[in-house]
Amino acid sequence: EVQLVESGGGLVQPGGSLRLSCAASGFTFSNSWMHWVRQGPGKGLVWVSRINIDGSSTWHADSVKGRFTISRDNAKNTLYLQMNSLRVEDTAVYYCARGRLVASGGGFDPWGQGTLVTVSS
Amino acid sequence: DIVMTQSPDSLAVSLGERATINCKSSQSVLNSSNKNNYLAWYQQKSGQPPKLLIHWASTRESGVPDRFSGSGSGTDFTLTISSLQAEDVAVYYCQQYHSMPYSFGQGTKLEIK
């Protein structure tokens, strides 16, 4: 079964740090571009970060650039999101998702169940 | 950056009736070399992650009922549910994957009238 499982969310104070993990199984992780997408309480989907297959190329949304870092460990089939200098507005459910090859149609599939990050004092 | 705008924000349709959701991109998402529109539709039910329904603007994912269809090209796209079922209650999002940063529409909440 193709599956992504996030972990690492929780309550953190403004200015704090958190590292999210996303464990992949059921597909060849090392051949897959990966993404983080977040969803604030009652809000829509917002793309956050992307990483290529070997980690040599990353892209972050302007809202998190310089504070968040996406990385991966292909030996462990795991994707990470290091979040520093957290702000109240970073409060959201964070999803990891596989970016399908355009030759296969593109889009994000599958998605994990998400992990909740709450930034509050 | 490409901005995706959906309309309406919410929609109430009777069971068995047609539901139509629109999505407009601020720039074309048509790839001129392969003639594919880099546009996807997702369904998100309450408490669940999004589910990919349609890619390339009009190609249904395996297992998606044929009452769901996508159309459009360039900057204007439509998701149509031909005969609304109770299980279709959800928020629907369009997404462009033509250019980084990839972007989503704000979502359309679909309810039963």
PDB file of C-alpha atoms in Angstrom:
ATOM      1  CA  GLU A   1       0.000   0.000   0.000  1.00  0.00           C
ATOM      2  CA  VAL A   2       1.284   3.426  -0.946  1.00  0.00           C
ATOM      3  CA  GLN A   3       1.427   5.421   2.266  1.00  0.00           C
ATOM      4  CA  LEU A   4       2.786   8.575   3.848  1.00  0.00           C
ATOM      5  CA  VAL A   5       2.743   9.065   7.611  1.00  0.00           C
ATOM      6  CA  GLU A   6       3.626  12.411   9.187  1.00  0.00           C
ATOM      7  CA  SER A   7       4.813  12.947  12.734  1.00  0.00           C
ATOM      8  CA  GLY A   8       6.447  15.616  14.874  1.00  0.00           C
ATOM      9  CA  GLY A   9       3.659  18.140  15.219  1.00  0.00           C
ATOM     10  CA  GLY A  10       2.691  19.709  18.516  1.00  0.00           C
ATOM     11  CA  LEU A  11       2.417  22.905  20.527  1.00  0.00           C
ATOM     12  CA  VAL A  12       5.341  25.328  20.360  1.00  0.00           C
ATOM     13  CA  GLN A  13       5.818  28.916  21.482  1.00  0.00           C
ATOM     14  CA  PRO A  14       6.366  31.742  19.004  1.00  0.00           C
ATOM     15  CA  GLY A  15      10.020  31.847  18.016  1.00  0.00           C
ATOM     16  CA  GLY A  16      10.439  28.144  18.688  1.00  0.00           C
ATOM     17  CA  SER A  17      11.424  25.274  16.429  1.00  0.00           C
ATOM     18  CA  LEU A  18       9.945  21.966  15.365  1.00  0.00           C
ATOM     19  CA  ARG A  19      10.959  19.210  12.949  1.00  0.00           C
ATOM     20  CA  LEU A  20       8.307  17.307  11.054  1.00  0.00           C
ATOM     21  CA  SER A  21       8.906  13.864   9.567  1.00  0.00           C
ATOM     22  CA  CYS A  22       7.089  11.989   6.836  1.00  0.00           C
ATOM     23  CA  ALA A  23       7.692   8.240   6.502  1.00  0.00           C
ATOM     24  CA  ALA A  24       7.031   6.806   3.075  1.00  0.00           C
ATOM     25  CA  SER A  25       6.214   3.230   2.120  1.00  0.00           C
ATOM     26  CA  GLY A  26       4.797   1.276  -0.788  1.00  0.00           C
ATOM     27  CA  PHE A  27       6.577   3.215  -3.529  1.00  0.00           C
ATOM     28  CA  THR A  28      10.104   4.116  -4.602  1.00  0.00           C
ATOM     29  CA  PHE A  29      10.703   7.131  -2.390  1.00  0.00           C
ATOM     30  CA  SER A  30      14.140   7.829  -3.829  1.00  0.00           C
ATOM     31  CA  ASN A  31      12.611   8.408  -7.289  1.00  0.00           C
ATOM     32  CA  SER A  32       9.907  10.784  -6.054  1.00  0.00           C
ATOM     33  CA  TRP A  33       9.808  14.565  -5.755  1.00  0.00           C
ATOM     34  CA  MET A  34       8.176  15.426  -2.443  1.00  0.00           C
ATOM     35  CA  HIS A  35       6.197  18.375  -1.111  1.00  0.00           C
ATOM     36  CA  TRP A  36       4.856  19.887   2.088  1.00  0.00           C
ATOM     37  CA  VAL A  37       1.439  21.570   2.014  1.00  0.00           C
ATOM     38  CA  ARG A  38      -0.255  23.240   4.965  1.00  0.00           C
ATOM     39  CA  GLN A  39      -3.813  24.097   5.905  1.00  0.00           C
ATOM     40  CA  GLY A  40      -4.624  26.644   8.572  1.00  0.00           C
ATOM     41  CA  PRO A  41      -7.682  26.132  10.800  1.00  0.00           C
ATOM     42  CA  GLY A  42     -10.749  26.403   8.567  1.00  0.00           C
ATOM     43  CA  LYS A  43      -8.594  27.596   5.680  1.00  0.00           C
ATOM     44  CA  GLY A  44      -7.517  26.342   2.267  1.00  0.00           C
ATOM     45  CA  LEU A  45      -4.457  24.463   1.050  1.00  0.00           C
ATOM     46  CA  VAL A  46      -1.169  26.320   0.797  1.00  0.00           C
ATOM     47  CA  TRP A  47       1.906  24.835  -0.847  1.00  0.00           C
ATOM     48  CA  VAL A  48       4.989  25.212   1.384  1.00  0.00           C
ATOM     49  CA  SER A  49       8.068  23.398   0.083  1.00  0.00           C
ATOM     50  CA  ARG A  50       9.402  21.016  -2.568  1.00  0.00           C
ATOM     51  CA  ILE A  51      12.486  18.827  -2.848  1.00  0.00           C
ATOM     52  CA  ASN A  52      13.871  16.882  -5.779  1.00  0.00           C
ATOM     53  CA  ILE A  53      14.825  13.222  -5.737  1.00  0.00           C
ATOM     54  CA  ASP A  54      18.313  13.524  -4.261  1.00  0.00           C
ATOM     55  CA  GLY A  55      17.809  16.669  -2.185  1.00  0.00           C
ATOM     56  CA  SER A  56      20.053  18.825  -4.337  1.00  0.00           C
ATOM     57  CA  SER A  57      17.249  21.220  -5.257  1.00  0.00           C
ATOM     58  CA  THR A  58      14.691  22.727  -2.902  1.00  0.00           C
ATOM     59  CA  TRP A  59      12.053  25.439  -3.166  1.00  0.00           C
ATOM     60  CA  HIS A  60      10.167  27.199  -0.408  1.00  0.00           C
ATOM     61  CA  ALA A  61       7.195  29.536  -0.429  1.00  0.00           C
ATOM     62  CA  ASP A  62       8.079  33.156   0.287  1.00  0.00           C
ATOM     63  CA  SER A  63       6.131  33.007   3.548  1.00  0.00           C
ATOM     64  CA  VAL A  64       8.544  30.420   5.008  1.00  0.00           C
ATOM     65  CA  LYS A  65      11.770  31.155   3.117  1.00  0.00           C
ATOM     66  CA  GLY A  66      14.715  31.509   5.478  1.00  0.00           C
ATOM     67  CA  ARG A  67      12.787  29.878   8.342  1.00  0.00           C
ATOM     68  CA  PHE A  68      11.802  26.431   7.026  1.00  0.00           C
ATOM     69  CA  THR A  69      14.082  23.834   5.422  1.00  0.00           C
ATOM     70  CA  ILE A  70      12.922  20.759   3.551  1.00  0.00           C
ATOM     71  CA  SER A  71      15.240  17.744   3.418  1.00  0.00           C
ATOM     72  CA  ARG A  72      15.141  14.004   2.890  1.00  0.00           C
ATOM     73  CA  ASP A  73      16.914  10.773   3.797  1.00  0.00           C
ATOM     74  CA  ASN A  74      16.413   8.303   0.981  1.00  0.00           C
ATOM     75  CA  ALA A  75      18.051   5.509   2.982  1.00  0.00           C
ATOM     76  CA  LYS A  76      15.303   5.924   5.595  1.00  0.00           C
ATOM     77  CA  ASN A  77      12.496   6.723   3.120  1.00  0.00           C
ATOM     78  CA  THR A  78      11.783   9.833   5.136  1.00  0.00           C
ATOM     79  CA  LEU A  79      11.041  13.459   4.321  1.00  0.00           C
ATOM     80  CA  TYR A  80      11.623  16.264   6.810  1.00  0.00           C
ATOM     81  CA  LEU A  81      10.589  19.851   7.405  1.00  0.00           C
ATOM     82  CA  GLN A  82      12.710  21.815   9.844  1.00  0.00           C
ATOM     83  CA  MET A  83      10.718  24.802  11.057  1.00  0.00           C
ATOM     84  CA  ASN A  84      12.502  27.604  12.907  1.00  0.00           C
ATOM     85  CA  SER A  85      11.397  31.036  14.137  1.00  0.00           C
ATOM     86  CA  LEU A  86       7.804  29.836  14.196  1.00  0.00           C
ATOM     87  CA  ARG A  87       5.002  32.378  14.117  1.00  0.00           C
ATOM     88  CA  VAL A  88       1.381  32.216  15.215  1.00  0.00           C
ATOM     89  CA  GLU A  89       0.384  32.291  11.534  1.00  0.00           C
ATOM     90  CA  ASP A  90       2.301  29.035  10.934  1.00  0.00           C
ATOM     91  CA  THR A  91      -0.392  27.203  12.914  1.00  0.00           C
ATOM     92  CA  ALA A  92      -1.769  24.569  10.548  1.00  0.00           C
ATOM     93  CA  VAL A  93      -2.089  20.934   9.658  1.00  0.00           C
ATOM     94  CA  TYR A  94       1.009  20.046   7.655  1.00  0.00           C
ATOM     95  CA  TYR A  95       0.672  17.415   4.940  1.00  0.00           C
ATOM     96  CA  CYS A  96       3.417  15.700   3.015  1.00  0.00           C
ATOM     97  CA  ALA A  97       2.591  14.606  -0.514  1.00  0.00           C
ATOM     98  CA  ARG A  98       4.320  12.912  -3.410  1.00  0.00           C
ATOM     99  CA  GLY A  99       4.608  14.956  -6.555  1.00  0.00           C
ATOM    100  CA  ARG A 100       3.858  12.651  -9.436  1.00  0.00           C
ATOM    101  CA  LEU A 101       5.922  12.742 -12.569  1.00  0.00           C
ATOM    102  CA  VAL A 102       4.311  14.900 -15.218  1.00  0.00           C
ATOM    103  CA  ALA A 103       4.593  11.923 -17.554  1.00  0.00           C
ATOM    104  CA  SER A 104       2.247  10.118 -15.147  1.00  0.00           C
ATOM    105  CA  GLY A 105      -0.138  13.042 -15.084  1.00  0.00           C
ATOM    106  CA  GLY A 106       1.357  15.215 -12.400  1.00  0.00           C
ATOM    107  CA  GLY A 107      -0.446  16.414  -9.313  1.00  0.00           C
ATOM    108  CA  PHE A 108       0.066  15.331  -5.728  1.00  0.00           C
ATOM    109  CA  ASP A 109      -0.706  11.739  -4.811  1.00  0.00           C
ATOM    110  CA  PRO A 110      -0.742  10.281  -2.240  1.00  0.00           C
ATOM    111  CA  TRP A 111      -1.070  12.618   0.739  1.00  0.00           C
ATOM    112  CA  GLY A 112      -0.377  11.815   4.341  1.00  0.00           C
ATOM    113  CA  GLN A 113      -2.990  12.239   7.053  1.00  0.00           C
ATOM    114  CA  GLY A 114      -1.307  15.398   8.291  1.00  0.00           C
ATOM    115  CA  THR A 115       0.251  16.549  11.544  1.00  0.00           C
ATOM    116  CA  LEU A 116      -1.003  19.552  13.513  1.00  0.00           C
ATOM    117  CA  VAL A 117       1.393  22.339  14.443  1.00  0.00           C
ATOM    118  CA  THR A 118       0.109  24.909  16.919  1.00  0.00           C
ATOM    119  CA  VAL A 119       2.156  28.029  17.583  1.00  0.00           C
ATOM    120  CA  SER A 120       0.912  29.787  20.675  1.00  0.00           C
ATOM    121  CA  SER A 121       2.149  31.291  23.908  1.00  0.00           C
TER     122      SER A 121
ATOM    123  CA  ASP B   1       3.534  33.571  -9.421  1.00  0.00           C
ATOM    124  CA  ILE B   2       0.332  32.040 -10.791  1.00  0.00           C
ATOM    125  CA  VAL B   3      -2.797  32.910  -8.806  1.00  0.00           C
ATOM    126  CA  MET B   4      -5.689  30.443  -8.907  1.00  0.00           C
ATOM    127  CA  THR B   5      -9.196  31.787  -8.320  1.00  0.00           C
ATOM    128  CA  GLN B   6     -12.211  29.533  -7.856  1.00  0.00           C
ATOM    129  CA  SER B   7     -15.890  30.379  -8.088  1.00  0.00           C
ATOM    130  CA  PRO B   8     -18.169  30.167  -6.310  1.00  0.00           C
ATOM    131  CA  ASP B   9     -16.765  29.957  -2.770  1.00  0.00           C
ATOM    132  CA  SER B  10     -19.695  27.747  -1.792  1.00  0.00           C
ATOM    133  CA  LEU B  11     -22.409  25.897  -3.626  1.00  0.00           C
ATOM    134  CA  ALA B  12     -25.585  24.067  -2.585  1.00  0.00           C
ATOM    135  CA  VAL B  13     -27.032  21.584  -5.056  1.00  0.00           C
ATOM    136  CA  SER B  14     -29.920  19.126  -4.802  1.00  0.00           C
ATOM    137  CA  LEU B  15     -29.208  15.411  -4.906  1.00  0.00           C
ATOM    138  CA  GLY B  16     -29.112  14.170  -8.485  1.00  0.00           C
ATOM    139  CA  GLU B  17     -28.549  17.652  -9.896  1.00  0.00           C
ATOM    140  CA  ARG B  18     -25.455  19.027 -11.626  1.00  0.00           C
ATOM    141  CA  ALA B  19     -22.750  20.895  -9.732  1.00  0.00           C
ATOM    142  CA  THR B  20     -20.270  23.140 -11.539  1.00  0.00           C
ATOM    143  CA  ILE B  21     -17.124  24.668 -10.060  1.00  0.00           C
ATOM    144  CA  ASN B  22     -14.931  27.110 -11.949  1.00  0.00           C
ATOM    145  CA  CYS B  23     -11.211  27.774 -11.668  1.00  0.00           C
ATOM    146  CA  LYS B  24      -9.275  30.563 -13.338  1.00  0.00           C
ATOM    147  CA  SER B  25      -5.496  30.927 -13.450  1.00  0.00           C
ATOM    148  CA  SER B  26      -3.723  34.282 -13.764  1.00  0.00           C
ATOM    149  CA  GLN B  27      -1.453  32.812 -16.448  1.00  0.00           C
ATOM    150  CA  SER B  28      -1.868  29.955 -18.890  1.00  0.00           C
ATOM    151  CA  VAL B  29      -1.040  26.518 -17.503  1.00  0.00           C
ATOM    152  CA  LEU B  30      -0.946  24.935 -20.948  1.00  0.00           C
ATOM    153  CA  ASN B  31       2.366  23.299 -21.805  1.00  0.00           C
ATOM    154  CA  SER B  32       3.009  24.217 -25.412  1.00  0.00           C
ATOM    155  CA  SER B  33       5.277  21.255 -26.094  1.00  0.00           C
ATOM    156  CA  ASN B  34       2.943  18.440 -25.018  1.00  0.00           C
ATOM    157  CA  LYS B  35      -0.385  20.341 -25.214  1.00  0.00           C
ATOM    158  CA  ASN B  36      -1.345  19.296 -21.689  1.00  0.00           C
ATOM    159  CA  ASN B  37      -2.851  21.657 -19.145  1.00  0.00           C
ATOM    160  CA  TYR B  38      -1.015  21.306 -15.846  1.00  0.00           C
ATOM    161  CA  LEU B  39      -4.155  21.558 -13.752  1.00  0.00           C
ATOM    162  CA  ALA B  40      -5.436  19.186 -11.085  1.00  0.00           C
ATOM    163  CA  TRP B  41      -8.637  18.926  -9.053  1.00  0.00           C
ATOM    164  CA  TYR B  42      -8.775  17.622  -5.490  1.00  0.00           C
ATOM    165  CA  GLN B  43     -11.610  16.612  -3.199  1.00  0.00           C
ATOM    166  CA  GLN B  44     -11.244  17.091   0.544  1.00  0.00           C
ATOM    167  CA  LYS B  45     -13.856  15.609   2.835  1.00  0.00           C
ATOM    168  CA  SER B  46     -14.139  16.771   6.429  1.00  0.00           C
ATOM    169  CA  GLY B  47     -11.254  15.574   8.567  1.00  0.00           C
ATOM    170  CA  GLN B  48      -9.445  13.907   5.666  1.00  0.00           C
ATOM    171  CA  PRO B  49      -6.470  14.823   3.485  1.00  0.00           C
ATOM    172  CA  PRO B  50      -7.112  15.928  -0.090  1.00  0.00           C
ATOM    173  CA  LYS B  51      -7.675  13.277  -2.733  1.00  0.00           C
ATOM    174  CA  LEU B  52      -6.535  13.725  -6.316  1.00  0.00           C
ATOM    175  CA  LEU B  53      -9.548  13.452  -8.636  1.00  0.00           C
ATOM    176  CA  ILE B  54      -8.402  14.788 -11.998  1.00  0.00           C
ATOM    177  CA  HIS B  55      -5.060  15.593 -13.604  1.00  0.00           C
ATOM    178  CA  TRP B  56      -4.176  17.282 -16.895  1.00  0.00           C
ATOM    179  CA  ALA B  57      -7.421  19.234 -16.413  1.00  0.00           C
ATOM    180  CA  SER B  58      -9.649  16.451 -17.712  1.00  0.00           C
ATOM    181  CA  THR B  59      -8.190  12.993 -16.961  1.00  0.00           C
ATOM    182  CA  ARG B  60      -9.924  11.187 -14.108  1.00  0.00           C
ATOM    183  CA  GLU B  61      -7.834   9.234 -11.664  1.00  0.00           C
ATOM    184  CA  SER B  62      -8.409   5.508 -11.474  1.00  0.00           C
ATOM    185  CA  GLY B  63     -11.447   4.722  -9.338  1.00  0.00           C
ATOM    186  CA  VAL B  64     -13.007   8.178  -9.564  1.00  0.00           C
ATOM    187  CA  PRO B  65     -16.680   7.912 -10.579  1.00  0.00           C
ATOM    188  CA  ASP B  66     -17.467   9.047 -14.095  1.00  0.00           C
ATOM    189  CA  ARG B  67     -19.953  11.607 -12.802  1.00  0.00           C
ATOM    190  CA  PHE B  68     -16.849  13.740 -12.159  1.00  0.00           C
ATOM    191  CA  SER B  69     -15.456  15.477 -15.221  1.00  0.00           C
ATOM    192  CA  GLY B  70     -12.985  18.245 -15.872  1.00  0.00           C
ATOM    193  CA  SER B  71     -12.753  20.588 -18.815  1.00  0.00           C
ATOM    194  CA  GLY B  72     -11.077  23.768 -19.987  1.00  0.00           C
ATOM    195  CA  SER B  73      -7.756  24.923 -21.324  1.00  0.00           C
ATOM    196  CA  GLY B  74      -5.285  27.743 -20.909  1.00  0.00           C
ATOM    197  CA  THR B  75      -6.618  29.808 -18.026  1.00  0.00           C
ATOM    198  CA  ASP B  76     -10.234  28.702 -17.557  1.00  0.00           C
ATOM    199  CA  PHE B  77     -11.280  25.355 -16.146  1.00  0.00           C
ATOM    200  CA  THR B  78     -14.384  23.635 -14.833  1.00  0.00           C
ATOM    201  CA  LEU B  79     -15.107  20.674 -12.579  1.00  0.00           C
ATOM    202  CA  THR B  80     -18.548  19.196 -13.140  1.00  0.00           C
ATOM    203  CA  ILE B  81     -20.377  16.625 -11.062  1.00  0.00           C
ATOM    204  CA  SER B  82     -23.161  15.430 -13.330  1.00  0.00           C
ATOM    205  CA  SER B  83     -25.472  13.978 -10.694  1.00  0.00           C
ATOM    206  CA  LEU B  84     -24.663  14.945  -7.127  1.00  0.00           C
ATOM    207  CA  GLN B  85     -24.503  12.160  -4.569  1.00  0.00           C
ATOM    208  CA  ALA B  86     -24.500  12.559  -0.795  1.00  0.00           C
ATOM    209  CA  GLU B  87     -20.904  11.338  -0.605  1.00  0.00           C
ATOM    210  CA  ASP B  88     -19.748  14.203  -2.832  1.00  0.00           C
ATOM    211  CA  VAL B  89     -20.152  16.742  -0.020  1.00  0.00           C
ATOM    212  CA  ALA B  90     -16.644  18.155   0.322  1.00  0.00           C
ATOM    213  CA  VAL B  91     -14.396  21.092  -0.435  1.00  0.00           C
ATOM    214  CA  TYR B  92     -12.928  21.039  -3.942  1.00  0.00           C
ATOM    215  CA  TYR B  93      -9.615  22.637  -4.900  1.00  0.00           C
ATOM    216  CA  CYS B  94      -7.926  23.278  -8.214  1.00  0.00           C
ATOM    217  CA  GLN B  95      -4.119  23.385  -8.395  1.00  0.00           C
ATOM    218  CA  GLN B  96      -1.661  24.384 -11.065  1.00  0.00           C
ATOM    219  CA  TYR B  97       1.583  22.454 -11.399  1.00  0.00           C
ATOM    220  CA  HIS B  98       2.857  24.336 -14.430  1.00  0.00           C
ATOM    221  CA  SER B  99       5.186  26.725 -12.605  1.00  0.00           C
ATOM    222  CA  MET B 100       6.774  26.996  -9.212  1.00  0.00           C
ATOM    223  CA  PRO B 101       5.504  27.920  -6.732  1.00  0.00           C
ATOM    224  CA  TYR B 102       2.661  25.487  -7.273  1.00  0.00           C
ATOM    225  CA  SER B 103      -0.580  27.094  -6.158  1.00  0.00           C
ATOM    226  CA  PHE B 104      -4.080  26.106  -5.150  1.00  0.00           C
ATOM    227  CA  GLY B 105      -7.399  27.838  -5.538  1.00  0.00           C
ATOM    228  CA  GLN B 106      -9.086  28.990  -2.334  1.00  0.00           C
ATOM    229  CA  GLY B 107     -11.533  26.071  -2.412  1.00  0.00           C
ATOM    230  CA  THR B 108     -15.239  25.624  -3.131  1.00  0.00           C
ATOM    231  CA  LYS B 109     -17.460  24.135  -0.448  1.00  0.00           C
ATOM    232  CA  LEU B 110     -20.117  21.866  -1.943  1.00  0.00           C
ATOM    233  CA  GLU B 111     -23.214  21.071   0.099  1.00  0.00           C
ATOM    234  CA  ILE B 112     -26.583  19.412  -0.395  1.00  0.00           C
ATOM    235  CA  LYS B 113     -29.565  21.716  -0.876  1.00  0.00           C
TER     236      LYS B 113
END
